Every structure is written in C-alpha cells, then in structure tokens.
C-alpha cells in the first residue's frame, strides 16, 4: 500500500528505442478500491533526445487579482547551446497584457536574452 501524503519512489529499467523518437509522457493511475484518475508525469522520456530532468514552478501568491511572481527551475539533461531558444508557453488567463517577451528576474535571468 502507499500512504497518502508520502512520496513513493521507484525505478524501472527499459531498453531505449533503436533510434530517436518523439519522447513519450508516462502516465499513472490507481485502479480499483478508491481509484485515482490517470495523470501525466511532468516530463517525457524515451525520446533519445534531451529532456528536462527538473522542471518546477512555484508562485508567490494565489490571491485573485494580486501580483504573482512565478519562480521557474529548469535543469536540462543535456547542455543547451547559446543559439537555442527556451520557450515558455501556457501562461494564459492572467490580467497581464499579451507580449512577445516578459521581463525576467532572479539569479539566472541574465542567461536569457529578450
């Protein structure tokens, strides 16, 4: 059994595809008893390409209408070149006007060119 509120960690060993493919996103569900609906993991795997080994976001507040600072943490599994672009999408439904770029702050903001 798995305890509610406790993190459970396990590993599975698989043979990667013979050639690179589009990464797949693992999903998990609990069946029977008290079921838990299927949910996708936060990252994809088995693509033979780079992936994000860490990708988290925290917010400074959840109060409606308040200024909210999102802190994003990224850790690529392979180095990113200066010529590459990191794209952040999906921040919809805010009262911030649409813009092609957003002002960044924080200790690593200078790593990103507007």
The first five atom37 places (N, CA, C, CB, O) and aatype in JSON, in Angstrom:
{
  "aatype": [20, 20, 20, 20, 20, 20, 20, 20, 20, 20, 20, 20, 20, 20, 20, 20, 20, 20, 20, 20, 20, 20, 20, 20, 20, 20, 20, 20, 20, 20, 20, 20, 20, 20, 20, 20, 20, 20, 20, 20, 20, 20, 20, 20, 20, 20, 20, 20, 20, 20, 20, 20, 20, 20, 20, 20, 20, 20, 20, 20, 20, 20, 20, 20, 20, 20, 20, 20, 20, 20, 20, 20, 20, 20, 20, 20, 20, 20, 20, 20, 20, 20, 20, 20, 20, 20, 20, 20, 20, 20, 20, 20, 20, 20, 20, 20, 20, 20, 20, 20, 20, 20, 20, 20, 20, 20, 20, 20, 20, 20, 20, 20, 20, 20],
  "atom_mask": [
    [1, 1, 1, 1, 1],
    [1, 1, 1, 1, 1],
    [1, 1, 1, 1, 1],
    [1, 1, 1, 1, 1],
    [1, 1, 1, 1, 1],
    [1, 1, 1, 1, 1],
    [1, 1, 1, 1, 1],
    [1, 1, 1, 1, 1],
    [1, 1, 1, 1, 1],
    [1, 1, 1, 1, 1],
    [1, 1, 1, 1, 1],
    [1, 1, 1, 1, 1],
    [1, 1, 1, 1, 1],
    [1, 1, 1, 1, 1],
    [1, 1, 1, 1, 1],
    [1, 1, 1, 1, 1],
    [1, 1, 1, 1, 1],
    [1, 1, 1, 1, 1],
    [1, 1, 1, 1, 1],
    [1, 1, 1, 1, 1],
    [1, 1, 1, 1, 1],
    [1, 1, 1, 1, 1],
    [1, 1, 1, 1, 1],
    [1, 1, 1, 1, 1],
    [1, 1, 1, 1, 1],
    [1, 1, 1, 1, 1],
    [1, 1, 1, 1, 1],
    [1, 1, 1, 1, 1],
    [1, 1, 1, 1, 1],
    [1, 1, 1, 1, 1],
    [1, 1, 1, 1, 1],
    [1, 1, 1, 1, 1],
    [1, 1, 1, 1, 1],
    [1, 1, 1, 1, 1],
    [1, 1, 1, 1, 1],
    [1, 1, 1, 1, 1],
    [1, 1, 1, 1, 1],
    [1, 1, 1, 1, 1],
    [1, 1, 1, 1, 1],
    [1, 1, 1, 1, 1],
    [1, 1, 1, 1, 1],
    [1, 1, 1, 1, 1],
    [1, 1, 1, 1, 1],
    [1, 1, 1, 1, 1],
    [1, 1, 1, 1, 1],
    [1, 1, 1, 1, 1],
    [1, 1, 1, 1, 1],
    [1, 1, 1, 1, 1],
    [1, 1, 1, 1, 1],
    [1, 1, 1, 1, 1],
    [1, 1, 1, 1, 1],
    [1, 1, 1, 1, 1],
    [1, 1, 1, 1, 1],
    [1, 1, 1, 1, 1],
    [1, 1, 1, 1, 1],
    [1, 1, 1, 1, 1],
    [1, 1, 1, 1, 1],
    [1, 1, 1, 1, 1],
    [1, 1, 1, 1, 1],
    [1, 1, 1, 1, 1],
    [1, 1, 1, 1, 1],
    [1, 1, 1, 1, 1],
    [1, 1, 1, 1, 1],
    [1, 1, 1, 1, 1],
    [1, 1, 1, 1, 1],
    [1, 1, 1, 1, 1],
    [1, 1, 1, 1, 1],
    [1, 1, 1, 1, 1],
    [1, 1, 1, 1, 1],
    [1, 1, 1, 1, 1],
    [1, 1, 1, 1, 1],
    [1, 1, 1, 1, 1],
    [1, 1, 1, 1, 1],
    [1, 1, 1, 1, 1],
    [1, 1, 1, 1, 1],
    [1, 1, 1, 1, 1],
    [1, 1, 1, 1, 1],
    [1, 1, 1, 1, 1],
    [1, 1, 1, 1, 1],
    [1, 1, 1, 1, 1],
    [1, 1, 1, 1, 1],
    [1, 1, 1, 1, 1],
    [1, 1, 1, 1, 1],
    [1, 1, 1, 1, 1],
    [1, 1, 1, 1, 1],
    [1, 1, 1, 1, 1],
    [1, 1, 1, 1, 1],
    [1, 1, 1, 1, 1],
    [1, 1, 1, 1, 1],
    [1, 1, 1, 1, 1],
    [1, 1, 1, 1, 1],
    [1, 1, 1, 1, 1],
    [1, 1, 1, 1, 1],
    [1, 1, 1, 1, 1],
    [1, 1, 1, 1, 1],
    [1, 1, 1, 1, 1],
    [1, 1, 1, 1, 1],
    [1, 1, 1, 1, 1],
    [1, 1, 1, 1, 1],
    [1, 1, 1, 1, 1],
    [1, 1, 1, 1, 1],
    [1, 1, 1, 1, 1],
    [1, 1, 1, 1, 1],
    [1, 1, 1, 1, 1],
    [1, 1, 1, 1, 1],
    [1, 1, 1, 1, 1],
    [1, 1, 1, 1, 1],
    [1, 1, 1, 1, 1],
    [1, 1, 1, 1, 1],
    [1, 1, 1, 1, 1],
    [1, 1, 1, 1, 1],
    [1, 1, 1, 1, 1],
    [1, 1, 1, 1, 1],
    [1, 1, 1, 1, 1]
  ],
  "atom_positions": [
    [[0.84, -1.19, 0.0], [0.0, 0.0, 0.0], [0.88, 1.24, 0.0], [-0.95, 0.0, 1.22], [2.03, 1.19, 0.43]],
    [[0.34, 2.34, -0.47], [1.03, 3.62, -0.49], [0.31, 4.57, 0.46], [1.09, 4.22, -1.94], [-0.92, 4.66, 0.43]],
    [[1.06, 5.24, 1.28], [0.48, 6.16, 2.25], [0.13, 7.49, 1.61], [1.43, 6.38, 3.42], [0.91, 8.02, 0.81]],
    [[-1.02, 8.04, 1.95], [-1.41, 9.36, 1.46], [-0.43, 10.4, 1.98], [-2.87, 9.71, 1.88], [-0.05, 10.37, 3.14]],
    [[-0.03, 11.32, 1.11], [0.85, 12.4, 1.52], [2.32, 12.04, 1.59], [0.43, 12.9, 2.82], [3.15, 12.91, 1.85]],
    [[2.66, 10.78, 1.37], [4.06, 10.35, 1.4], [4.56, 10.12, -0.02], [4.23, 9.07, 2.25], [3.84, 9.55, -0.85]],
    [[5.77, 10.55, -0.3], [6.35, 10.35, -1.62], [6.83, 8.92, -1.76], [7.5, 11.33, -1.87], [7.49, 8.38, -0.86]],
    [[6.51, 8.31, -2.86], [6.95, 6.96, -3.17], [7.85, 7.04, -4.4], [5.75, 6.0, -3.41], [7.48, 7.65, -5.4]],
    [[9.02, 6.44, -4.33], [9.95, 6.48, -5.44], [10.3, 5.07, -5.86], [11.22, 7.28, -5.07], [10.56, 4.21, -5.01]],
    [[10.31, 4.82, -7.15], [10.72, 3.51, -7.65], [11.33, 3.7, -9.03], [9.52, 2.52, -7.7], [11.19, 4.76, -9.64]],
    [[12.0, 2.7, -9.52], [12.66, 2.74, -10.83], [12.19, 1.59, -11.68], [14.18, 2.71, -10.68], [11.73, 0.57, -11.18]],
    [[12.32, 1.77, -12.97], [12.04, 0.71, -13.92], [13.13, 0.8, -15.0], [10.59, 0.83, -14.54], [13.45, 1.89, -15.46]],
    [[13.69, -0.33, -15.39], [14.74, -0.35, -16.4], [14.16, -0.86, -17.7], [15.93, -1.24, -15.95], [13.56, -1.93, -17.76]],
    [[14.35, -0.07, -18.77], [13.83, -0.4, -20.1], [14.95, -0.28, -21.11], [12.64, 0.52, -20.48], [15.96, 0.37, -20.83]],
    [[14.79, -0.87, -22.26], [15.73, -0.7, -23.37], [15.2, 0.44, -24.23], [15.91, -2.03, -24.2], [14.06, 0.39, -24.69]],
    [[16.03, 1.47, -24.46], [15.61, 2.61, -25.27], [15.34, 2.18, -26.71], [16.67, 3.7, -25.24], [15.84, 1.15, -27.15]],
    [[14.55, 2.98, -27.43], [14.29, 2.67, -28.84], [15.6, 2.6, -29.63], [13.36, 3.73, -29.45], [16.6, 3.18, -29.23]],
    [[15.58, 1.91, -30.75], [16.77, 1.73, -31.58], [17.21, 3.04, -32.22], [16.51, 0.7, -32.66], [18.39, 3.21, -32.51]],
    [[16.29, 3.96, -32.43], [16.64, 5.27, -32.98], [15.79, 6.32, -32.28], [16.41, 5.31, -34.53], [14.75, 6.01, -31.7]],
    [[16.25, 7.58, -32.32], [15.49, 8.63, -31.63], [14.05, 8.7, -32.09], [16.15, 9.98, -31.85], [13.74, 8.48, -33.26]],
    [[13.18, 9.0, -31.16], [11.76, 9.15, -31.45], [11.26, 10.34, -30.66], [10.96, 7.86, -31.09], [11.98, 10.88, -29.81]],
    [[10.07, 10.75, -30.93], [9.46, 11.78, -30.11], [9.27, 11.19, -28.72], [8.1, 12.27, -30.72], [8.75, 10.08, -28.56]],
    [[9.69, 11.95, -27.71], [9.58, 11.46, -26.34], [8.12, 11.19, -25.97], [10.2, 12.47, -25.36], [7.21, 11.85, -26.48]],
    [[7.92, 10.24, -25.1], [6.58, 9.9, -24.63], [6.42, 10.39, -23.2], [6.33, 8.37, -24.72], [7.4, 10.52, -22.46]],
    [[5.19, 10.66, -22.81], [4.92, 11.14, -21.46], [4.28, 10.01, -20.66], [4.01, 12.39, -21.48], [3.17, 9.6, -20.97]],
    [[4.98, 9.51, -19.64], [4.39, 8.47, -18.81], [3.16, 8.99, -18.06], [5.42, 7.94, -17.81], [3.04, 10.19, -17.79]],
    [[2.27, 8.1, -17.75], [1.05, 8.44, -17.0], [0.89, 7.44, -15.87], [-0.21, 8.44, -17.93], [1.42, 6.32, -15.94]],
    [[0.18, 7.82, -14.85], [-0.06, 6.94, -13.72], [-1.53, 7.05, -13.3], [0.88, 7.28, -12.53], [-2.13, 8.12, -13.43]],
    [[-2.09, 5.96, -12.81], [-3.47, 5.93, -12.32], [-3.54, 4.88, -11.22], [-4.49, 5.62, -13.47], [-2.71, 3.98, -11.16]],
    [[-4.52, 5.01, -10.37], [-4.8, 3.98, -9.36], [-6.17, 3.38, -9.7], [-4.78, 4.57, -7.89], [-7.15, 4.1, -9.86]],
    [[-6.22, 2.06, -9.8], [-7.44, 1.37, -10.2], [-8.01, 0.59, -9.02], [-7.17, 0.44, -11.39], [-7.28, 0.22, -8.1]],
    [[-9.32, 0.34, -9.05], [-9.97, -0.44, -8.0], [-10.11, 0.36, -6.72], [-9.2, -1.71, -7.73], [-9.66, 1.5, -6.65]],
    [[-10.72, -0.21, -5.7], [-10.86, 0.45, -4.39], [-11.27, 1.9, -4.51], [-9.57, 0.37, -3.63], [-12.37, 2.2, -4.96]],
    [[-10.39, 2.79, -4.11], [-10.6, 4.23, -4.27], [-9.74, 4.7, -5.44], [-10.25, 5.02, -2.95], [-8.58, 5.07, -5.24]],
    [[-10.29, 4.7, -6.66], [-9.49, 5.0, -7.84], [-8.99, 6.44, -7.87], [-10.3, 4.72, -9.08], [-9.62, 7.34, -7.32]],
    [[-7.84, 6.64, -8.5], [-7.3, 7.97, -8.77], [-7.16, 8.06, -10.28], [-5.91, 8.22, -8.03], [-6.55, 7.19, -10.91]],
    [[-7.72, 9.11, -10.86], [-7.73, 9.29, -12.31], [-6.31, 9.34, -12.88], [-8.48, 10.55, -12.68], [-5.37, 9.76, -12.22]],
    [[-6.2, 8.91, -14.13], [-4.92, 8.94, -14.82], [-4.39, 10.36, -14.9], [-5.05, 8.34, -16.22], [-5.13, 11.3, -15.17]],
    [[-3.09, 10.51, -14.65], [-2.44, 11.81, -14.71], [-1.07, 11.65, -15.35], [-2.32, 12.44, -13.29], [-0.35, 10.7, -15.07]],
    [[-0.72, 12.6, -16.22], [0.57, 12.56, -16.89], [1.67, 13.05, -15.95], [0.55, 13.41, -18.18], [1.44, 13.94, -15.13]],
    [[2.85, 12.46, -16.09], [4.02, 12.95, -15.36], [4.39, 14.32, -15.92], [5.22, 11.94, -15.48], [3.93, 14.7, -16.99]],
    [[5.22, 15.05, -15.19], [5.62, 16.4, -15.58], [6.61, 16.43, -16.72], [6.19, 17.1, -14.41], [6.88, 17.51, -17.26]],
    [[7.17, 15.31, -17.11], [8.15, 15.3, -18.18], [8.06, 14.04, -19.01], [9.55, 15.44, -17.61], [7.48, 13.04, -18.58]],
    [[8.62, 14.11, -20.19], [8.59, 12.97, -21.11], [9.88, 12.17, -20.99], [8.39, 13.44, -22.56], [10.84, 12.62, -20.37]],
    [[9.9, 11.0, -21.6], [11.06, 10.11, -21.54], [11.13, 9.28, -22.82], [10.99, 9.18, -20.3], [10.23, 9.34, -23.65]],
    [[12.18, 8.53, -22.96], [12.38, 7.55, -24.03], [12.49, 8.16, -25.41], [11.28, 6.57, -24.02], [12.21, 7.48, -26.4]],
    [[12.88, 9.42, -25.51], [12.97, 10.06, -26.81], [14.35, 10.0, -27.43], [12.56, 11.47, -26.69], [14.5, 10.28, -28.62]],
    [[15.37, 9.63, -26.65], [16.71, 9.62, -27.16], [17.22, 11.02, -27.42], [16.79, 8.81, -28.41], [18.25, 11.21, -28.07]],
    [[16.52, 11.99, -26.91], [16.88, 13.39, -27.04], [17.03, 13.95, -25.63], [15.81, 14.19, -27.86], [16.8, 13.24, -24.65]],
    [[17.42, 15.19, -25.54], [17.47, 15.83, -24.24], [16.08, 15.96, -23.64], [18.13, 17.2, -24.35], [15.08, 15.92, -24.36]],
    [[16.03, 16.09, -22.36], [14.77, 16.31, -21.66], [15.05, 17.21, -20.46], [14.11, 14.94, -21.22], [16.2, 17.56, -20.2]],
    [[14.04, 17.55, -19.76], [14.21, 18.33, -18.54], [14.25, 17.35, -17.37], [13.04, 19.39, -18.36], [13.27, 16.65, -17.11]],
    [[15.37, 17.3, -16.67], [15.45, 16.41, -15.51], [14.82, 17.08, -14.3], [16.9, 16.03, -15.22], [14.43, 16.41, -13.35]],
    [[14.72, 18.4, -14.32], [13.99, 19.15, -13.3], [13.2, 20.24, -14.0], [14.95, 19.76, -12.23], [13.75, 20.96, -14.84]],
    [[11.95, 20.35, -13.68], [11.13, 21.43, -14.2], [10.02, 21.68, -13.18], [10.55, 21.09, -15.62], [9.07, 20.91, -13.07]],
    [[10.16, 22.79, -12.44], [9.18, 23.11, -11.41], [8.78, 24.57, -11.51], [9.73, 22.8, -10.01], [9.53, 25.39, -12.04]],
    [[7.63, 24.89, -11.01], [7.18, 26.28, -10.92], [6.49, 26.46, -9.57], [6.22, 26.65, -12.11], [5.68, 25.64, -9.15]],
    [[6.84, 27.55, -8.91], [6.16, 27.92, -7.66], [5.65, 29.34, -7.84], [7.13, 27.81, -6.4], [6.2, 30.11, -8.64]],
    [[4.63, 29.69, -7.11], [4.09, 31.04, -7.22], [4.08, 31.72, -5.85], [2.66, 31.01, -7.81], [3.98, 31.06, -4.82]],
    [[4.19, 33.05, -5.88], [4.29, 33.8, -4.63], [2.94, 33.97, -3.94], [4.89, 35.16, -4.89], [2.91, 34.16, -2.72]],
    [[1.85, 33.89, -4.66], [0.52, 34.02, -4.07], [-0.52, 33.38, -4.97], [0.18, 35.5, -3.82], [-0.3, 33.23, -6.18]],
    [[-1.62, 33.01, -4.39], [-2.75, 32.52, -5.17], [-3.97, 33.44, -5.01], [-3.11, 31.08, -4.75], [-5.07, 33.08, -5.41]],
    [[-3.76, 34.62, -4.42], [-4.84, 35.56, -4.18], [-5.26, 36.2, -5.51], [-4.41, 36.66, -3.16], [-4.43, 36.75, -6.24]],
    [[-6.54, 36.12, -5.83], [-7.06, 36.66, -7.09], [-6.73, 38.14, -7.23], [-8.57, 36.45, -7.18], [-6.86, 38.91, -6.27]],
    [[-6.3, 38.55, -8.43], [-6.02, 39.94, -8.72], [-4.7, 40.46, -8.18], [-7.1, 40.77, -8.2], [-4.37, 41.62, -8.41]],
    [[-3.94, 39.64, -7.46], [-2.68, 40.07, -6.86], [-1.51, 39.86, -7.81], [-2.42, 39.32, -5.55], [-1.57, 39.0, -8.69]],
    [[-0.46, 40.65, -7.63], [0.77, 40.45, -8.38], [1.38, 39.13, -7.92], [1.77, 41.64, -8.16], [1.53, 38.91, -6.72]],
    [[1.72, 38.26, -8.84], [2.17, 36.91, -8.53], [3.49, 36.65, -9.23], [1.1, 35.86, -8.95], [3.55, 36.7, -10.46]],
    [[4.55, 36.38, -8.49], [5.84, 36.06, -9.08], [5.96, 34.56, -9.22], [7.01, 36.63, -8.21], [5.9, 33.82, -8.24]],
    [[6.14, 34.11, -10.46], [6.36, 32.69, -10.73], [7.86, 32.44, -10.73], [5.71, 32.26, -12.08], [8.6, 33.14, -11.42]],
    [[8.31, 31.47, -9.97], [9.72, 31.08, -9.95], [9.83, 29.74, -10.64], [10.28, 31.02, -8.48], [9.24, 28.74, -10.2]],
    [[10.59, 29.72, -11.72], [10.74, 28.51, -12.52], [12.13, 27.94, -12.33], [10.48, 28.78, -14.02], [13.11, 28.69, -12.31]],
    [[12.23, 26.63, -12.18], [13.51, 25.94, -12.06], [13.59, 24.92, -13.19], [13.68, 25.26, -10.65], [12.72, 24.06, -13.33]],
    [[14.65, 25.02, -13.98], [14.85, 24.13, -15.12], [16.21, 23.48, -15.0], [14.72, 24.9, -16.45], [17.19, 24.13, -14.63]],
    [[16.28, 22.21, -15.32], [17.56, 21.52, -15.4], [17.49, 20.6, -16.61], [17.88, 20.71, -14.09], [16.84, 19.56, -16.56]],
    [[18.16, 20.99, -17.72], [18.16, 20.13, -18.9], [19.07, 18.92, -18.68], [18.6, 20.91, -20.14], [20.06, 19.01, -17.95]],
    [[18.74, 17.82, -19.32], [19.56, 16.61, -19.2], [20.79, 16.69, -20.1], [18.74, 15.37, -19.54], [21.75, 15.93, -19.92]],
    [[20.77, 17.6, -21.06], [21.91, 17.84, -21.94], [22.15, 19.35, -21.99], [21.68, 17.23, -23.37], [21.21, 20.12, -21.79]],
    [[23.39, 19.78, -22.27], [23.64, 21.22, -22.33], [22.84, 21.9, -23.44], [25.12, 21.48, -22.55], [22.63, 21.32, -24.5]],
    [[22.39, 23.11, -23.18], [21.72, 23.9, -24.2], [22.73, 24.89, -24.77], [20.46, 24.64, -23.63], [23.51, 25.49, -24.03]],
    [[22.71, 25.06, -26.06], [23.63, 25.98, -26.74], [23.08, 27.4, -26.68], [23.85, 25.55, -28.2], [21.88, 27.62, -26.57]],
    [[23.98, 28.37, -26.77], [23.54, 29.77, -26.77], [22.61, 30.06, -27.93], [24.75, 30.7, -26.82], [21.78, 30.95, -27.85]],
    [[22.75, 29.31, -29.02], [21.91, 29.53, -30.2], [20.49, 28.99, -30.02], [22.55, 28.88, -31.41], [19.61, 29.28, -30.83]],
    [[20.26, 28.2, -28.97], [18.93, 27.62, -28.75], [18.02, 28.62, -28.05], [19.05, 26.34, -27.92], [18.47, 29.55, -27.39]],
    [[16.73, 28.4, -28.21], [15.72, 29.24, -27.58], [14.96, 28.41, -26.56], [14.74, 29.83, -28.64], [14.59, 27.26, -26.82]],
    [[14.74, 28.98, -25.4], [13.88, 28.35, -24.4], [12.54, 29.06, -24.48], [14.5, 28.43, -22.94], [12.47, 30.28, -24.33]],
    [[11.49, 28.31, -24.71], [10.16, 28.87, -24.9], [9.28, 28.51, -23.71], [9.53, 28.36, -26.22], [9.19, 27.35, -23.32]],
    [[8.63, 29.5, -23.15], [7.7, 29.3, -22.05], [6.32, 29.69, -22.56], [8.11, 30.14, -20.78], [6.09, 30.84, -22.93]],
    [[5.4, 28.74, -22.56], [4.05, 29.0, -23.06], [3.03, 28.52, -22.04], [3.82, 28.3, -24.42], [3.38, 27.89, -21.05]],
    [[1.78, 28.83, -22.28], [0.7, 28.32, -21.46], [0.33, 29.2, -20.28], [1.07, 26.99, -20.95], [-0.5, 28.81, -19.46]],
    [[0.93, 30.38, -20.18], [0.59, 31.27, -19.06], [-0.62, 32.11, -19.46], [1.81, 32.19, -18.69], [-0.53, 33.33, -19.62]],
    [[-1.75, 31.45, -19.61], [-2.96, 32.12, -20.06], [-3.89, 32.41, -18.89], [-3.69, 31.26, -21.11], [-3.76, 31.83, -17.81]],
    [[-4.81, 33.31, -19.11], [-5.83, 33.61, -18.11], [-5.39, 34.64, -17.07], [-6.21, 32.36, -17.41], [-6.11, 34.86, -16.09]],
    [[-4.24, 35.29, -17.27], [-3.82, 36.32, -16.33], [-4.34, 37.68, -16.79], [-2.27, 36.35, -16.2], [-4.91, 37.8, -17.87]],
    [[-4.16, 38.69, -15.97], [-4.53, 40.04, -16.34], [-3.35, 40.79, -16.96], [-5.06, 40.79, -15.13], [-3.46, 41.98, -17.27]],
    [[-2.22, 40.11, -17.13], [-1.05, 40.71, -17.76], [-1.31, 40.8, -19.26], [0.25, 39.89, -17.45], [-1.73, 39.81, -19.87]],
    [[-1.06, 41.95, -19.87], [-1.27, 42.06, -21.32], [-0.37, 41.09, -22.09], [-1.01, 43.5, -21.8], [0.75, 40.81, -21.67]],
    [[-0.87, 40.58, -23.21], [-0.08, 39.69, -24.05], [1.17, 40.42, -24.54], [-0.92, 39.18, -25.25], [1.12, 41.61, -24.87]],
    [[2.29, 39.7, -24.59], [3.55, 40.27, -25.06], [4.41, 39.16, -25.62], [4.29, 41.03, -23.92], [4.31, 38.01, -25.19]],
    [[5.25, 39.5, -26.59], [6.16, 38.51, -27.17], [7.24, 38.11, -26.18], [6.79, 39.06, -28.45], [7.74, 36.99, -26.24]],
    [[7.61, 39.01, -25.28], [8.61, 38.72, -24.25], [8.12, 39.25, -22.91], [9.99, 39.35, -24.62], [7.29, 40.15, -22.85]],
    [[8.65, 38.68, -21.85], [8.35, 39.13, -20.49], [9.66, 39.48, -19.8], [7.57, 38.03, -19.68], [10.69, 38.89, -20.09]],
    [[9.61, 40.46, -18.89], [10.8, 40.8, -18.12], [11.1, 39.67, -17.14], [10.61, 42.14, -17.36], [10.2, 39.19, -16.45]],
    [[12.36, 39.24, -17.1], [12.78, 38.17, -16.2], [13.59, 38.75, -15.05], [13.6, 37.11, -16.96], [14.27, 39.76, -15.21]],
    [[13.51, 38.11, -13.91], [14.33, 38.49, -12.76], [14.83, 37.21, -12.11], [13.51, 39.37, -11.74], [14.48, 36.12, -12.54]],
    [[15.64, 37.35, -11.1], [16.17, 36.18, -10.4], [17.63, 35.95, -10.73], [15.36, 34.94, -10.75], [18.18, 36.62, -11.62]],
    [[18.26, 35.03, -10.04], [19.7, 34.85, -10.16], [20.21, 34.45, -11.54], [20.14, 33.85, -9.18], [21.36, 34.73, -11.86]],
    [[19.41, 33.8, -12.34], [19.86, 33.33, -13.66], [19.18, 34.06, -14.82], [19.62, 31.85, -13.78], [19.28, 33.61, -15.96]],
    [[18.51, 35.15, -14.53], [17.77, 35.88, -15.59], [18.69, 36.31, -16.72], [17.07, 37.1, -15.0], [18.27, 36.35, -17.87]],
    [[19.93, 36.65, -16.41], [20.87, 37.13, -17.43], [21.24, 36.05, -18.45], [22.13, 37.65, -16.77], [21.79, 36.37, -19.5]],
    [[20.96, 34.78, -18.16], [21.25, 33.7, -19.1], [20.29, 33.71, -20.29], [21.17, 32.36, -18.4], [20.52, 33.03, -21.29]],
    [[19.24, 34.49, -20.18], [18.21, 34.55, -21.23], [18.22, 35.93, -21.87], [16.82, 34.24, -20.65], [18.15, 36.94, -21.17]],
    [[18.31, 35.97, -23.19], [18.25, 37.23, -23.92], [16.8, 37.5, -24.29], [19.15, 37.19, -25.19], [16.09, 36.58, -24.7]],
    [[16.35, 38.75, -24.15], [14.95, 39.04, -24.52], [14.72, 38.93, -26.01], [14.56, 40.43, -24.06], [13.6, 39.15, -26.48]]
  ]
}
